[in-house]
GROMACS .gro file of C-alpha atoms in nm:
model
  179
    1UNK     CA    1  13.097  11.551  11.462
    2UNK     CA    2  13.219  11.697  11.796
    3UNK     CA    3  13.540  11.490  11.781
    4UNK     CA    4  13.584  11.606  11.431
    5UNK     CA    5  13.583  11.976  11.520
    6UNK     CA    6  13.815  11.907  11.811
    7UNK     CA    7  14.068  11.702  11.639
    8UNK     CA    8  14.092  11.868  11.299
    9UNK     CA    9  14.200  12.231  11.231
   10UNK     CA   10  13.977  12.431  11.014
   11UNK     CA   11  13.638  12.245  11.069
   12UNK     CA   12  13.393  12.498  11.175
   13UNK     CA   13  13.192  12.452  11.505
   14UNK     CA   14  12.876  12.320  11.402
   15UNK     CA   15  12.673  12.361  11.724
   16UNK     CA   16  12.510  12.673  11.641
   17UNK     CA   17  12.353  12.508  11.356
   18UNK     CA   18  12.280  12.193  11.525
   19UNK     CA   19  12.117  12.408  11.814
   20UNK     CA   20  11.864  12.534  11.546
   21UNK     CA   21  11.744  12.190  11.503
   22UNK     CA   22  11.872  12.126  11.168
   23UNK     CA   23  12.172  11.933  11.014
   24UNK     CA   24  12.458  12.134  10.853
   25UNK     CA   25  12.430  12.192  10.469
   26UNK     CA   26  12.739  11.941  10.418
   27UNK     CA   27  12.569  11.641  10.628
   28UNK     CA   28  12.247  11.717  10.414
   29UNK     CA   29  12.436  11.693  10.070
   30UNK     CA   30  12.642  11.407  10.190
   31UNK     CA   31  12.360  11.183  10.270
   32UNK     CA   32  12.145  11.262   9.953
   33UNK     CA   33  12.058  10.988   9.742
   34UNK     CA   34  11.890  10.930   9.395
   35UNK     CA   35  11.540  11.061   9.417
   36UNK     CA   36  11.299  10.753   9.394
   37UNK     CA   37  11.091  10.711   9.103
   38UNK     CA   38  10.683  10.732   9.168
   39UNK     CA   39  10.534  10.373   9.213
   40UNK     CA   40  10.203  10.290   9.152
   41UNK     CA   41  10.024  10.168   9.432
   42UNK     CA   42   9.830   9.817   9.407
   43UNK     CA   43   9.492   9.974   9.382
   44UNK     CA   44   9.596  10.176   9.079
   45UNK     CA   45   9.487  10.020   8.736
   46UNK     CA   46   9.818   9.953   8.513
   47UNK     CA   47   9.638   9.843   8.179
   48UNK     CA   48   9.270   9.758   8.089
   49UNK     CA   49   9.383   9.464   7.886
   50UNK     CA   50   9.616   9.194   7.802
   51UNK     CA   51   9.874   9.315   7.553
   52UNK     CA   52   9.800   9.679   7.577
   53UNK     CA   53  10.165   9.701   7.709
   54UNK     CA   54  10.474   9.494   7.686
   55UNK     CA   55  10.772   9.539   7.878
   56UNK     CA   56  11.106   9.384   7.724
   57UNK     CA   57  11.480   9.390   7.803
   58UNK     CA   58  11.785   9.211   7.717
   59UNK     CA   59  12.007   9.044   7.985
   60UNK     CA   60  12.372   8.943   7.910
   61UNK     CA   61  12.634   8.838   7.786
   62UNK     CA   62  12.650   8.525   8.030
   63UNK     CA   63  12.954   8.368   8.096
   64UNK     CA   64  12.976   8.089   8.023
   65UNK     CA   65  12.731   8.003   7.738
   66UNK     CA   66  12.477   7.793   7.752
   67UNK     CA   67  12.487   7.440   7.600
   68UNK     CA   68  12.314   7.576   7.316
   69UNK     CA   69  12.551   7.846   7.271
   70UNK     CA   70  12.330   8.114   7.390
   71UNK     CA   71  12.482   8.421   7.592
   72UNK     CA   72  12.188   8.619   7.576
   73UNK     CA   73  11.832   8.639   7.747
   74UNK     CA   74  11.513   8.843   7.642
   75UNK     CA   75  11.186   8.880   7.819
   76UNK     CA   76  10.860   9.001   7.712
   77UNK     CA   77  10.618   9.084   8.007
   78UNK     CA   78  10.266   9.153   7.946
   79UNK     CA   79  10.170   9.457   8.200
   80UNK     CA   80   9.821   9.367   8.241
   81UNK     CA   81   9.879   8.997   8.321
   82UNK     CA   82  10.220   8.985   8.413
   83UNK     CA   83  10.269   8.655   8.179
   84UNK     CA   84  10.629   8.634   8.135
   85UNK     CA   85  10.820   8.496   7.820
   86UNK     CA   86  11.170   8.395   7.796
   87UNK     CA   87  11.411   8.322   7.491
   88UNK     CA   88  11.787   8.239   7.469
   89UNK     CA   89  11.964   8.413   7.241
   90UNK     CA   90  12.294   8.370   7.054
   91UNK     CA   91  12.349   8.723   6.974
   92UNK     CA   92  12.148   9.056   7.046
   93UNK     CA   93  12.077   9.042   6.657
   94UNK     CA   94  11.810   8.790   6.727
   95UNK     CA   95  11.592   9.006   6.947
   96UNK     CA   96  11.359   9.115   6.645
   97UNK     CA   97  11.315   8.743   6.530
   98UNK     CA   98  11.216   8.630   6.899
   99UNK     CA   99  11.004   8.969   6.936
  100UNK     CA  100  10.790   8.831   6.642
  101UNK     CA  101  10.761   8.490   6.759
  102UNK     CA  102  10.657   8.598   7.090
  103UNK     CA  103  10.408   8.857   6.926
  104UNK     CA  104  10.263   8.569   6.668
  105UNK     CA  105  10.204   8.343   6.952
  106UNK     CA  106  10.060   8.599   7.192
  107UNK     CA  107   9.816   8.757   6.939
  108UNK     CA  108   9.696   8.406   6.832
  109UNK     CA  109   9.670   8.288   7.169
  110UNK     CA  110   9.455   8.581   7.308
  111UNK     CA  111   9.308   8.703   7.024
  112UNK     CA  112   9.410   9.081   7.123
  113UNK     CA  113   9.687   9.279   6.899
  114UNK     CA  114   9.992   9.405   7.044
  115UNK     CA  115   9.968   9.788   7.110
  116UNK     CA  116  10.276   9.875   7.279
  117UNK     CA  117  10.630   9.779   7.358
  118UNK     CA  118  10.819   9.933   7.610
  119UNK     CA  119  11.187   9.882   7.639
  120UNK     CA  120  11.523  10.096   7.700
  121UNK     CA  121  11.735  10.228   7.440
  122UNK     CA  122  11.949   9.914   7.370
  123UNK     CA  123  12.075   9.916   7.015
  124UNK     CA  124  11.877   9.601   6.933
  125UNK     CA  125  11.576   9.782   6.991
  126UNK     CA  126  11.651  10.105   6.828
  127UNK     CA  127  11.758   9.973   6.506
  128UNK     CA  128  11.571  10.098   6.162
  129UNK     CA  129  11.448   9.732   6.109
  130UNK     CA  130  11.301   9.703   6.446
  131UNK     CA  131  11.143  10.042   6.441
  132UNK     CA  132  11.047   9.967   6.076
  133UNK     CA  133  10.859   9.617   6.217
  134UNK     CA  134  10.668   9.803   6.479
  135UNK     CA  135  10.542  10.069   6.264
  136UNK     CA  136  10.430   9.790   6.011
  137UNK     CA  137  10.239   9.603   6.277
  138UNK     CA  138  10.084   9.937   6.442
  139UNK     CA  139  10.276   9.880   6.756
  140UNK     CA  140  10.420  10.189   6.960
  141UNK     CA  141  10.742  10.141   7.055
  142UNK     CA  142  10.821  10.346   7.392
  143UNK     CA  143  11.193  10.365   7.503
  144UNK     CA  144  11.322  10.493   7.832
  145UNK     CA  145  11.539  10.794   7.922
  146UNK     CA  146  11.907  10.712   7.866
  147UNK     CA  147  12.042  10.534   8.219
  148UNK     CA  148  11.747  10.497   8.384
  149UNK     CA  149  11.669  10.137   8.438
  150UNK     CA  150  11.403  10.245   8.686
  151UNK     CA  151  11.180  10.341   8.403
  152UNK     CA  152  11.142   9.984   8.269
  153UNK     CA  153  11.134   9.820   8.609
  154UNK     CA  154  10.933   9.553   8.537
  155UNK     CA  155  11.157   9.386   8.300
  156UNK     CA  156  11.443   9.494   8.497
  157UNK     CA  157  11.301   9.313   8.800
  158UNK     CA  158  11.235   8.983   8.593
  159UNK     CA  159  11.605   8.984   8.485
  160UNK     CA  160  11.709   8.971   8.852
  161UNK     CA  161  11.461   8.707   8.922
  162UNK     CA  162  11.575   8.503   8.665
  163UNK     CA  163  11.920   8.516   8.763
  164UNK     CA  164  11.830   8.473   9.126
  165UNK     CA  165  11.645   8.150   9.043
  166UNK     CA  166  11.887   8.027   8.806
  167UNK     CA  167  12.182   8.085   9.040
  168UNK     CA  168  11.971   7.911   9.361
  169UNK     CA  169  11.884   7.591   9.136
  170UNK     CA  170  12.258   7.555   9.047
  171UNK     CA  171  12.360   7.600   9.396
  172UNK     CA  172  12.109   7.360   9.515
  173UNK     CA  173  12.228   7.088   9.271
  174UNK     CA  174  12.600   7.173   9.371
  175UNK     CA  175  12.679   7.240   8.992
  176UNK     CA  176  13.060   7.329   8.964
  177UNK     CA  177  13.107   7.728   8.944
  178UNK     CA  178  13.184   7.719   8.597
  179UNK     CA  179  12.837   7.640   8.483
   0.00000   0.00000   0.00000
């Protein structure tokens, strides 16, 4: 900073502010980042039982398509058990169909009913059909604040994990980059 003051005309001498023990306001503002979201500690209880809260997110479009023509992936993650279900979709319009498949299978296998679904505000989740489905089955649908993927961090992190694992397997098998 001293070099900048010496070389450039018009830059104020900040020696007096630095002598006070603090950085200048410009430095503080320039180094700011987004305030981190609250993270639960491992000792805090997430949920009390299976299917109390399920997180979901859609990832895609993927390029190239799968051999079956799928371009999207939807994940459903149980908050309590961290059990993950992944479905390949040809279009985002299929999310409701696969959510119903997941719900039926999970409720049958566990004997519990799904209480709450946490998603982002993607169009596939906020449609009238989707909201009506949730209302008919007694499912509370929580959506995140727009442009805050951190609020659905469990699903977002799972998406990243899936992509990293798939990429690693393709690299290991030396599959051509077009796949």
